[in-house]
Amino acid sequence: MQRLLLSGTALITLAAVAPAQAEGYFNRIASFATPENMAEGQDRTRETSPEIIAATGDGMTLVYTDSPLGVLGFVDIADPANPLPGGTLALEGEPTSVDVIRRTAFVGVNTSESYTAPSGHLLAVDVDSRAELGRCDLGGQPDSIAAAPGGAFIAVAIENERDEDLNDGMIPQMPAGNVTIVPLSDGRLDCDAMIVADLTGLADIAPDDPEPEFVDVNADGEIVVTLQENNHIAVLSAAGEVLAHFPAGAVDLAGIDVAEEGAFRFDSAQPGRLREPDSVAWLNRNRFAMANEGDYTGGARGWTIFGKDGTEIYESGTSFEEALIRIGHYPEGRSANKGVEPESIADGRFDGVQYVFVGSERGSIVGVYAMEDGAPRLHQLLPSGIAPEGILPLPGRNLLVTANEADLGEDGGVRAHVMIYTYGDAAPVYPTITTEGMDELVGFNALSGLAAHPEQAGRLYAVNDSFMALQPRIYEIDATATPARIIGYRDVTRDGAPAQKLDLEGIVALPDGGFWLASEGRTDRLVPHALYRVDADGVIEEEVAFPPELLAVERRFGAEGITMVGDTLWIAIQREWADDPADHVKLVSYNTETGAWGAVHYPKDTPEAGWIGLSGITAHGDHVYIVERDNQIGAAARTKKLYRVPLSGMTPADLGGDLPVVSKELVRDLLPDLASYNGYVQDKVEGFAIDVEGTGYAVTDNDGVDDHSGETLFWSIGRM
């Protein structure tokens, strides 16, 4: 069934809703890959993971914890648009958290030999000389630390975390945690005056085993601490007295997806879902906000504001997750767990406006909320690296920083990053495409093929690939809006149900409202290499299997794009099959009137590393335009290019014989386009189309937010 659902708010962008007063916006200006901090000659393939991040008092140097490497990392952001490596400092253990007072870094270091024998210390380090200034034995495993405003003390959450493989991860698992308060005397650690605040007997869940997760300190020196596994919160005085404590509570979730099945189905509920908060941040002397990541029994998919007396002031419910769904950042593969998993939270005042920043660990987005009369309003959604763990507002420099912990280098993926944003008058760059304005909650991801409406300028269509195996769709896009708007969709169906065994990678729109679709096959998974003719509602009317001559030389990486010239469909095969010479792939032809098949050879670029393949083909004027890309990502990316081939040279020969080789002409290097978003360079430029007025559009595939930042980049390259 075709669904074209557009409400009257369609022309209002997410970030352009008129606020009560003029506000600026955040835009990413730089990304720093933390392997660059390793010294020359060191093995940069090692895993690195920036987690908690802080800055010197002047905001010029970033300091972050890196648990896998066992180091403290430093980044010079004197020029924030061009961050420079500041090197690392090796530590005697695992750094878990850091805060900085002026130019002294205080670091929690875990040295535990086992879960039952936890240990660690609080370390003070001079940022300039990297010299140790002092250390205090904490008697347990530190997790979060926070410096009191004014520098009177350091609060440390001693978690003494549980063994997740023991008793199915359930608590109690002794020893119990606590909050340790370490006074500072003239900026130096006063270990002899440490205070250990006892938190046992407070929570309803495992009261004898409190597991403090995160701490923050307000202007009055009061400490708020989350006990995540206990689903509890406590407020302490600077002397360690328990001023208040209360359960973190639960949320009734409705309209959520709880099945990991390759489809968006926002029709389930989780009543009484425990919040189990992770990060917490004071918003003023009396209120704090917390990110409800969840642990082993909970996770409320949102964030909450409490008064320090336990009064619930605000609950986001599912609204935060729904905002991520609309911009393609919903991790369908985490539906059965905790959805977008809000984990990090911070606040800062920019140009007189207080903002709360909420980081989604699994959606890799930072939600920016403006506080108006104490009530939050979603102002922006910022793209981050994979799994933002630390968020650092620097209002004095109009900067925001995120530390993104996922390092996928071992699997050939992107490395871990620190990302930097500036606050100013410029309009928000992200998101680039959204379903905002539709009457129902509609998600999208893994966009692959792209096609233009045959008659309407700025109207495009996209398909999703096999990541959404149970929900193959054709999305309709209004590319004239900013950001581009998905305004409708058609499910691709067979016999009244979503069609199975498809991997849609190419689409071409027909004058009668129907489409031809190209599906990339995998014989080992019983997915056929085939073309599909569907009607205007997405119903499959005709299935055309690849002929035996092609299937006899089949390899993986088949049809990646489709276009139509007259009665002939042209299909771009991504990589070489068994009978292709090196660096040559087939452009396969299929005459829809006669049923005749043929092909030409297309000469690919030679890769510097990995492989190069085709990922899109579209006809316009006297040429077909073809996207070539390598499978490299981030700093390793080299080939993301748009070529064109004259139609006059595309005379197909019979399959199985010698094929003519077409000539190609470079139209545009797409690497600068991808780099202009100031994140890491995306690897998969998967769709390209040219509308009836000659404007070219491209889109990237976000792999269903699976080991990916979730960013979908949709942009125009202008008139061809």
XYZ file of C-alpha atoms in Angstrom:
720
model
C 0.000 0.000 0.000
C 1.202 3.486 -0.830
C 1.207 5.943 2.061
C 1.631 9.658 1.458
C 1.305 11.208 4.882
C 2.188 14.845 5.320
C 0.811 17.044 8.052
C 0.352 20.774 7.981
C 3.653 21.249 9.809
C 5.656 19.800 6.945
C 7.446 23.014 6.131
C 8.700 23.543 9.669
C 12.130 21.984 10.165
C 13.132 20.394 13.440
C 15.661 23.095 14.243
C 13.715 25.981 12.764
C 10.759 26.025 15.155
C 10.652 29.652 16.271
C 11.897 29.934 19.868
C 10.753 32.549 22.333
C 13.997 34.437 21.750
C 16.648 34.390 19.062
C 18.917 31.389 19.511
C 21.992 30.099 17.814
C 22.704 26.579 16.688
C 25.481 24.038 17.042
C 27.332 22.710 14.024
C 30.213 20.251 13.887
C 33.479 21.872 12.849
C 36.062 19.128 13.400
C 36.718 15.502 14.243
C 39.853 14.121 15.834
C 40.616 10.423 15.445
C 42.241 9.378 18.702
C 44.728 6.916 17.118
C 46.453 10.100 15.922
C 47.505 10.658 19.526
C 49.762 7.619 19.487
C 53.448 8.399 19.152
C 55.272 7.886 15.875
C 56.322 4.278 15.518
C 53.631 2.941 17.842
C 51.129 0.379 16.619
C 48.148 2.528 15.622
C 45.996 -0.494 14.900
C 45.537 -0.941 18.663
C 42.096 -0.212 20.058
C 41.624 3.267 21.466
C 38.531 4.623 23.171
C 37.926 8.198 24.336
C 35.263 8.025 27.016
C 35.048 10.761 29.643
C 36.387 14.139 28.530
C 37.256 17.390 30.284
C 39.138 20.604 29.473
C 41.639 22.910 31.071
C 40.291 26.096 32.612
C 41.074 28.140 29.506
C 39.289 25.596 27.296
C 42.356 25.173 25.069
C 43.302 21.591 25.922
C 41.046 18.554 26.051
C 41.825 15.678 28.392
C 40.143 12.290 27.956
C 40.302 8.808 29.445
C 41.261 5.899 27.195
C 40.580 2.602 28.918
C 41.855 0.101 26.293
C 45.198 1.863 26.019
C 45.412 2.629 29.729
C 46.285 6.259 29.058
C 45.134 9.806 29.492
C 44.842 11.545 26.116
C 45.315 15.231 25.291
C 44.070 17.302 22.341
C 45.126 20.855 21.521
C 42.052 22.858 20.494
C 43.568 26.333 20.439
C 42.190 26.292 16.900
C 39.075 24.175 17.432
C 38.493 23.670 13.719
C 41.946 22.067 13.481
C 42.527 19.977 16.617
C 46.086 18.751 17.088
C 47.374 15.659 18.888
C 48.661 16.364 22.370
C 49.908 12.851 23.032
C 49.090 10.471 25.853
C 50.195 9.713 29.388
C 50.481 6.065 30.403
C 48.783 5.234 33.695
C 49.195 2.401 36.176
C 45.750 0.963 35.556
C 42.540 1.677 33.704
C 41.371 5.321 33.650
C 37.625 5.533 34.212
C 36.883 9.252 34.573
C 38.580 12.640 34.535
C 37.896 16.203 35.581
C 40.178 19.242 35.393
C 40.633 22.210 37.707
C 42.580 24.926 35.926
C 45.549 22.877 34.625
C 45.420 19.919 36.999
C 43.715 16.752 35.811
C 42.151 14.447 38.391
C 41.777 10.892 37.161
C 40.003 7.856 38.573
C 42.161 4.787 37.938
C 40.885 1.238 38.322
C 43.498 -1.314 39.407
C 41.136 -4.123 40.462
C 42.462 -7.659 40.333
C 38.951 -9.107 40.381
C 35.319 -8.210 41.012
C 35.627 -9.420 44.581
C 38.890 -7.580 45.241
C 38.337 -4.121 43.740
C 40.965 -1.406 44.036
C 41.897 1.920 42.537
C 43.244 5.372 43.160
C 42.596 9.026 42.434
C 45.480 10.588 40.545
C 46.393 14.267 40.138
C 48.423 15.180 37.035
C 49.865 18.468 35.803
C 48.502 18.895 32.261
C 51.559 20.790 31.027
C 54.406 18.733 32.428
C 52.431 15.464 32.715
C 54.003 15.069 36.140
C 52.146 13.296 38.923
C 51.113 15.714 41.655
C 49.626 13.202 44.048
C 47.446 10.127 44.433
C 45.002 8.727 46.965
C 44.245 5.039 47.469
C 40.463 4.727 47.152
C 40.079 1.205 48.465
C 37.752 0.254 45.632
C 37.008 0.564 41.920
C 36.330 4.186 40.872
C 33.852 4.915 38.126
C 32.732 8.538 37.774
C 34.456 11.538 39.375
C 33.431 15.203 39.586
C 35.166 18.296 40.901
C 33.184 20.622 43.126
C 32.644 24.099 41.658
C 35.342 26.238 43.207
C 37.636 23.243 43.636
C 36.972 22.306 47.268
C 36.922 18.548 46.695
C 36.640 15.680 44.235
C 33.666 13.327 44.520
C 34.277 9.755 43.378
C 31.668 7.092 42.688
C 33.204 3.828 43.888
C 31.102 1.348 41.949
C 32.759 -1.986 42.754
C 30.898 -3.247 39.724
C 29.274 -6.642 39.474
C 30.360 -9.622 37.401
C 27.842 -9.819 34.557
C 28.612 -13.520 34.095
C 27.763 -14.352 37.702
C 24.166 -15.072 38.669
C 23.014 -13.658 35.310
C 24.484 -10.337 36.375
C 22.000 -9.851 39.189
C 22.937 -8.042 42.364
C 23.756 -8.171 45.229
C 27.387 -8.977 44.509
C 29.692 -7.779 47.239
C 31.627 -5.713 48.123
C 29.312 -2.723 48.225
C 30.173 0.586 46.576
C 30.225 4.067 48.082
C 30.954 7.705 47.324
C 34.386 8.861 48.402
C 34.972 12.586 48.896
C 38.585 13.735 48.595
C 39.236 17.289 49.856
C 41.662 19.588 48.060
C 44.053 21.844 49.927
C 45.540 24.575 47.740
C 44.606 22.434 44.770
C 46.361 19.365 46.149
C 44.793 16.058 47.150
C 44.366 15.705 50.905
C 44.178 11.931 51.176
C 44.219 11.908 54.973
C 40.932 13.853 55.079
C 38.993 11.566 52.732
C 35.363 10.896 53.581
C 33.647 7.623 52.658
C 29.897 8.082 52.342
C 27.996 4.893 53.144
C 25.089 4.263 50.747
C 23.950 0.894 52.059
C 20.396 0.480 53.267
C 18.966 3.147 50.948
C 17.689 1.363 47.843
C 14.778 -1.041 47.652
C 16.762 -3.138 45.163
C 19.798 -4.861 46.731
C 20.090 -2.317 49.560
C 23.256 -3.951 50.909
C 25.017 -3.629 47.528
C 24.819 -0.037 46.280
C 26.606 0.385 42.934
C 27.160 4.130 42.366
C 27.465 4.924 38.663
C 27.793 8.672 38.184
C 28.271 11.768 40.324
C 27.914 15.525 39.881
C 28.352 18.429 42.294
C 26.243 21.615 42.431
C 27.187 25.151 43.443
C 26.347 24.379 47.073
C 28.767 21.462 47.150
C 25.953 18.903 47.169
C 26.609 15.631 45.403
C 24.019 13.780 43.365
C 24.794 10.135 42.654
C 22.980 7.558 40.544
C 22.901 3.959 41.712
C 22.132 2.489 38.330
C 21.677 -1.189 39.113
C 19.747 -0.287 42.270
C 17.509 2.139 40.314
C 18.072 4.701 43.031
C 19.356 8.250 43.542
C 20.997 9.885 46.522
C 21.919 13.473 47.339
C 24.849 13.967 49.708
C 26.419 16.886 51.492
C 30.083 17.739 51.082
C 30.595 15.974 54.402
C 29.071 12.745 53.077
C 25.738 13.063 54.870
C 22.742 11.621 53.000
C 20.477 14.632 52.495
C 17.864 12.806 50.425
C 17.413 9.554 48.585
C 14.634 8.101 46.473
C 13.951 5.521 43.760
C 14.701 6.564 40.199
C 11.254 5.251 39.325
C 9.764 3.728 36.226
C 8.162 4.801 32.956
C 5.256 3.308 31.029
C 6.539 3.053 27.464
C 4.114 2.722 24.563
C 4.463 2.845 20.800
C 7.943 1.314 20.806
C 9.680 -1.390 18.780
C 10.749 -4.362 20.912
C 11.549 -6.943 18.208
C 14.811 -7.171 16.271
C 13.368 -8.522 13.041
C 14.430 -6.197 10.226
C 11.324 -4.012 10.370
C 10.094 -0.930 12.186
C 7.031 -1.808 14.249
C 6.296 0.906 16.788
C 3.292 -0.845 18.288
C 4.547 -2.439 21.515
C 4.604 -1.380 25.150
C 6.768 -1.834 28.225
C 4.789 -0.800 31.293
C 6.715 -0.017 34.448
C 10.112 0.093 32.765
C 12.767 0.913 35.370
C 14.820 3.966 34.470
C 18.163 2.699 35.823
C 19.900 6.038 35.126
C 23.522 6.414 34.108
C 24.843 9.989 33.791
C 23.491 12.802 35.939
C 24.012 16.571 35.805
C 22.853 19.380 38.092
C 20.853 22.012 36.182
C 20.842 24.397 39.145
C 21.075 24.130 42.926
C 17.785 22.261 43.174
C 17.305 20.245 39.989
C 19.261 17.630 38.103
C 18.820 15.717 34.851
C 19.663 12.073 34.259
C 20.006 9.812 31.231
C 18.014 6.602 31.629
C 20.277 4.159 29.830
C 19.189 1.097 31.770
C 21.206 -1.872 32.823
C 20.066 -5.456 33.223
C 16.345 -5.053 33.904
C 15.475 -1.552 32.706
C 16.201 1.318 30.398
C 13.485 3.887 29.756
C 14.858 5.188 26.420
C 14.675 8.807 27.568
C 15.763 11.286 30.211
C 14.289 12.821 33.340
C 14.547 15.942 35.494
C 14.187 15.546 39.253
C 14.178 17.974 42.115
C 16.717 17.121 44.788
C 13.849 16.265 47.092
C 12.738 13.482 44.752
C 10.020 15.408 42.908
C 9.754 14.330 39.278
C 9.718 17.515 37.190
C 10.049 16.296 33.603
C 10.040 12.961 31.784
C 10.839 12.749 28.070
C 9.107 9.387 27.686
C 9.554 8.114 24.144
C 9.891 11.576 22.572
C 13.702 11.508 22.477
C 13.754 8.109 20.785
C 11.035 9.198 18.358
C 13.106 12.202 17.335
C 15.981 9.860 16.454
C 13.634 7.557 14.556
C 12.569 10.431 12.311
C 16.137 11.208 11.238
C 17.215 7.628 10.543
C 19.198 7.013 13.742
C 17.052 4.320 15.316
C 19.120 1.134 15.918
C 16.568 -1.521 14.961
C 19.061 -4.176 16.001
C 18.731 -2.938 19.615
C 14.937 -2.960 19.754
C 14.687 -5.922 22.084
C 17.145 -4.325 24.461
C 17.053 -0.620 25.300
C 16.504 1.149 21.994
C 18.578 4.303 21.573
C 20.048 4.002 25.118
C 20.531 7.558 26.390
C 23.766 7.359 28.370
C 25.427 10.753 28.703
C 24.033 14.100 29.831
C 25.439 17.580 30.433
C 24.305 21.172 30.475
C 25.700 24.594 29.613
C 24.559 28.166 29.085
C 25.242 29.665 25.655
C 24.316 33.244 24.844
C 22.025 33.363 27.842
C 20.172 30.141 27.026
C 20.599 27.021 29.141
C 20.890 23.858 27.066
C 20.767 20.230 28.149
C 22.735 17.771 25.997
C 21.581 14.152 25.919
C 23.770 11.553 24.228
C 22.367 8.378 22.674
C 24.919 5.590 22.939
C 23.269 3.383 20.302
C 21.820 6.097 18.048
C 25.033 8.163 18.077
C 23.157 11.447 18.397
C 23.296 14.287 20.888
C 19.913 15.853 21.558
C 20.121 19.571 22.357
C 17.301 20.813 24.573
C 16.678 24.488 25.322
C 15.351 25.143 28.822
C 12.423 27.556 28.782
C 10.907 28.434 32.171
C 12.455 25.237 33.469
C 10.843 23.081 30.768
C 12.963 21.489 28.017
C 12.280 21.942 24.294
C 14.114 19.892 21.683
C 16.194 22.418 19.788
C 18.575 20.321 17.684
C 19.908 16.857 16.991
C 23.667 16.669 16.474
C 25.447 13.813 14.694
C 28.263 12.298 16.713
C 30.802 9.577 16.286
C 29.845 6.049 17.238
C 28.682 5.697 20.859
C 29.064 9.124 22.471
C 30.213 8.511 26.030
C 31.327 11.947 27.174
C 29.755 15.349 26.501
C 31.607 18.554 27.343
C 30.040 22.020 26.898
C 32.575 24.867 26.772
C 30.355 27.981 26.800
C 33.299 30.327 27.283
C 34.523 29.383 23.818
C 31.110 28.672 22.264
C 32.150 25.047 21.835
C 30.702 21.619 22.516
C 32.795 18.437 22.527
C 31.866 14.763 22.430
C 34.033 11.733 23.150
C 32.906 8.731 21.110
C 34.155 5.448 22.488
C 33.592 2.893 19.703
C 36.721 1.874 17.792
C 35.969 -0.494 14.924
C 39.445 -0.576 13.418
C 39.894 -4.266 14.104
C 36.928 -4.992 11.810
C 37.991 -2.524 9.130
C 35.580 0.112 10.387
C 35.983 3.664 11.562
C 38.239 4.567 14.455
C 37.219 6.306 17.670
C 36.811 10.086 17.564
C 36.557 13.260 19.573
C 34.173 15.650 17.799
C 33.943 19.419 18.151
C 30.972 21.726 17.504
C 30.644 25.483 17.493
C 27.684 27.577 18.579
C 26.686 30.490 16.390
C 24.249 32.044 13.966
C 24.743 29.541 11.139
C 21.739 27.379 10.293
C 22.020 23.745 11.393
C 23.602 21.449 8.820
C 22.171 18.224 10.232
C 19.906 16.325 9.799
C 20.025 16.211 6.016
C 16.843 14.148 5.628
C 13.898 13.491 7.934
C 10.362 12.132 8.188
C 9.380 15.051 10.434
C 5.915 16.270 9.474
C 4.395 12.905 8.648
C 1.181 12.035 10.426
C 2.580 8.752 11.733
C 5.909 7.843 13.272
C 8.004 6.673 10.317
C 11.580 5.477 10.522
C 14.117 4.856 7.809
C 17.671 3.636 7.483
C 20.025 1.851 5.100
C 18.945 3.927 2.090
C 20.573 2.523 -1.032
C 19.225 3.217 -4.518
C 17.969 6.686 -5.450
C 15.800 7.698 -8.421
C 14.140 10.846 -9.736
C 10.459 11.385 -10.438
C 10.079 11.390 -14.242
C 8.208 14.718 -14.300
C 8.436 16.593 -10.980
C 11.565 18.547 -10.069
C 12.997 17.849 -6.643
C 10.871 14.715 -6.159
C 12.915 11.557 -5.593
C 12.518 7.960 -4.475
C 14.815 5.761 -2.384
C 14.812 2.105 -1.353
C 16.183 0.429 1.763
C 18.432 -2.590 1.527
C 18.380 -6.022 3.167
C 19.017 -4.639 6.649
C 15.246 -4.132 6.673
C 14.574 -7.572 5.265
C 10.986 -7.795 6.540
C 10.087 -4.275 5.461
C 11.310 -3.481 1.947
C 10.171 0.042 1.144
C 10.171 2.769 -1.438
C 10.421 6.176 0.219
C 9.197 9.331 -1.500
C 11.380 12.399 -0.913
C 10.785 16.115 -1.287
C 14.335 17.272 -1.970
C 13.329 20.939 -2.212
C 12.896 21.144 1.579
C 15.735 21.741 4.018
C 16.344 19.215 5.403
C 14.971 16.959 2.672
C 11.620 15.431 3.632
C 10.478 11.866 3.338
C 6.803 12.519 2.698
C 5.502 9.025 1.988
C 6.366 5.393 1.442
C 5.233 2.254 -0.328
C 5.868 -1.186 1.077
C 7.086 -3.574 -1.605
C 4.645 -6.459 -1.414
C 4.017 -9.884 -2.883
C 0.665 -11.623 -2.386
C -0.436 -8.926 0.010
C 2.547 -9.225 2.375
C 5.969 -7.566 2.533
C 8.089 -9.248 -0.113
C 10.810 -11.515 1.248
C 14.257 -12.403 -0.065
C 15.001 -8.945 -1.425
C 18.107 -6.801 -1.147
C 16.974 -3.651 -2.878
C 19.904 -1.635 -4.194
C 18.530 0.127 -7.272
C 15.353 1.893 -8.361
C 14.087 3.726 -11.427
C 10.729 5.540 -11.526
C 8.392 5.078 -14.495
C 5.939 7.544 -16.078
C 2.940 5.394 -15.071
C 3.844 5.738 -11.390
C 5.430 2.308 -11.105
C 9.058 1.326 -10.650
C 11.721 -1.120 -11.679
C 13.802 -2.357 -8.744
C 17.145 -4.147 -8.748
C 17.854 -6.684 -6.002
C 21.375 -7.800 -5.187
C 21.363 -11.567 -4.843
C 23.118 -13.981 -2.508
C 22.626 -17.534 -3.717
C 24.141 -18.899 -0.497
C 21.297 -17.148 1.356
C 18.655 -18.053 -1.239
C 18.297 -14.403 -2.289
C 17.909 -14.300 -6.074
C 19.663 -11.887 -8.419
C 16.613 -10.328 -10.035
C 14.699 -7.313 -11.342
C 11.207 -6.456 -10.101
C 8.510 -4.401 -11.788
C 6.182 -2.923 -9.149
C 3.109 -0.773 -9.540
C 2.479 2.642 -8.012
C 1.492 1.016 -4.698
C 4.600 -1.158 -4.500
C 2.916 -4.420 -5.532
C 5.270 -6.707 -7.465
C 3.790 -7.292 -10.918
C 6.735 -8.908 -12.681
C 9.872 -10.733 -11.532
C 12.788 -11.133 -13.922
C 15.568 -13.470 -12.823
C 19.095 -13.000 -14.091
C 19.729 -15.284 -17.078
C 21.786 -18.511 -16.830
C 24.708 -16.904 -18.693
C 25.089 -14.426 -15.855
C 24.382 -16.780 -12.987
C 27.013 -19.196 -14.294
C 29.706 -16.657 -13.340
C 27.982 -15.289 -10.235
C 29.852 -13.860 -7.323
C 28.676 -11.766 -4.424
C 28.236 -8.045 -4.903
C 25.674 -8.012 -7.679
C 23.180 -5.380 -8.849
C 23.823 -2.019 -7.174
C 21.863 0.324 -9.396
C 19.375 0.464 -12.232
C 18.282 3.033 -14.792
C 16.223 3.024 -17.978
C 16.963 4.275 -21.485
C 14.034 3.785 -23.845
C 12.910 0.185 -23.431
C 16.249 -0.929 -21.979
C 17.152 -1.275 -18.346
C 20.828 -0.867 -17.458
C 22.016 -2.556 -14.268
C 25.318 -1.709 -12.593
C 27.057 -4.763 -11.125
C 29.076 -3.733 -8.107
C 32.222 -5.832 -8.514
C 33.901 -8.285 -10.823
C 32.242 -11.625 -11.447
C 34.136 -14.775 -12.440
C 34.566 -13.911 -16.158
C 35.486 -10.238 -15.723
C 39.050 -8.955 -16.111
C 40.581 -7.163 -13.144
C 39.106 -3.723 -12.408
C 36.308 -4.200 -14.957
C 32.665 -4.769 -14.120
C 29.579 -5.337 -16.184
C 26.866 -2.865 -17.019
C 24.122 -5.347 -17.847
C 21.270 -4.513 -20.224
C 17.765 -5.954 -20.282
C 15.272 -5.033 -23.009
C 11.844 -4.969 -21.377
C 10.088 -5.488 -24.735
C 12.154 -8.295 -26.267
C 13.597 -9.883 -23.117
C 17.101 -9.730 -24.577
C 20.099 -9.522 -22.262
C 23.519 -8.041 -22.973
C 26.361 -6.163 -21.336
C 29.333 -3.852 -21.702
C 32.427 -3.627 -19.555
C 33.058 -0.596 -17.379
C 36.674 0.168 -16.346
C 36.897 0.843 -12.602
C 39.637 2.777 -10.872
C 42.353 0.644 -9.273
C 42.053 0.696 -5.471
C 44.878 1.798 -3.212
C 43.466 -0.494 -0.527
C 40.451 -2.784 -0.205
C 38.192 -2.805 -3.234
C 36.311 -0.421 -5.506
C 32.832 -1.066 -6.779
C 29.898 0.638 -8.440
C 27.004 1.824 -6.308
C 24.637 3.733 -8.549
C 23.697 4.414 -12.163
C 21.302 6.990 -13.586
C 20.616 8.166 -17.145
C 20.471 11.857 -17.984
C 20.739 13.467 -21.382
C 23.343 11.746 -23.522
C 25.079 9.964 -20.644
C 24.683 7.566 -17.784
C 26.178 8.716 -14.499
C 27.889 6.140 -12.299
C 29.106 6.282 -8.697
C 32.367 4.495 -7.937
C 33.410 4.029 -4.331
C 35.971 2.119 -2.374
C 35.111 0.270 0.828
C 37.382 2.503 2.889
C 36.114 4.775 5.637
C 37.372 7.802 7.516
C 40.960 8.845 6.809
C 41.510 5.729 4.674
C 38.859 6.710 2.099
C 40.262 7.502 -1.347
C 37.673 6.849 -4.032
C 34.184 8.332 -3.876
C 33.680 9.566 -7.420
C 30.970 10.338 -9.950
C 31.737 9.415 -13.567
C 29.709 9.577 -16.736
C 29.652 7.317 -19.790
C 28.301 8.426 -23.197
C 25.207 6.503 -24.243
C 26.586 6.382 -27.752
C 29.214 3.909 -26.584
C 26.832 1.660 -24.695
C 26.041 -0.934 -27.330
C 25.603 -4.207 -25.477
C 27.169 -7.445 -26.634
C 25.872 -10.929 -25.916
C 26.588 -12.344 -22.497
C 29.291 -14.987 -22.326
C 31.472 -13.450 -25.031
C 33.833 -10.536 -25.382
C 32.287 -7.313 -24.154
C 33.049 -3.804 -25.407
C 34.713 -1.493 -22.910
C 33.066 1.903 -22.468
C 34.929 5.125 -21.808
C 34.318 7.229 -18.729
C 34.767 10.862 -17.745
C 35.172 12.176 -14.198
C 32.307 14.486 -13.241
C 32.938 15.071 -9.544
C 35.092 13.872 -6.697
C 32.614 13.303 -3.857
C 35.241 13.143 -1.102
C 35.133 16.918 -0.460
C 31.333 16.701 -0.214
C 31.569 13.957 2.394
C 34.338 15.736 4.291
C 32.353 18.986 4.404
C 30.174 17.571 7.200
C 33.294 17.580 9.422
C 32.761 14.073 10.725
C 34.583 11.003 9.533
C 34.219 10.311 5.790
C 31.364 7.877 5.197
C 32.205 4.848 3.083
C 28.916 4.134 1.331
C 27.715 6.658 -1.222
C 24.939 4.333 -2.361
C 22.468 6.388 -4.357
C 22.611 9.051 -7.037
C 19.855 10.586 -9.144
C 19.300 13.555 -11.449
C 15.888 15.187 -11.519
C 14.047 16.527 -14.552
C 15.678 19.950 -14.197
C 19.153 18.423 -14.188
C 19.932 18.714 -10.479
C 22.013 15.889 -9.039
C 21.405 14.341 -5.615
C 23.381 11.788 -3.611
C 22.686 9.762 -0.467
C 24.756 7.556 1.841
C 23.788 4.232 3.402
C 24.038 4.180 7.222
C 24.021 0.373 7.539
C 20.948 0.453 9.745
C 22.953 2.171 12.520
C 24.776 -1.134 13.025
C 28.444 -0.401 13.866
C 27.840 2.978 12.286
C 27.285 6.542 13.456
C 23.836 6.410 11.870
C 24.500 9.484 9.771
C 22.598 9.604 6.495
C 24.053 12.303 4.271
C 21.690 13.530 1.585
C 22.862 16.423 -0.535
C 22.645 18.104 -3.920
C 25.653 18.634 -6.155
C 23.746 21.208 -8.199
C 22.968 21.317 -11.906
C 24.732 18.770 -14.051
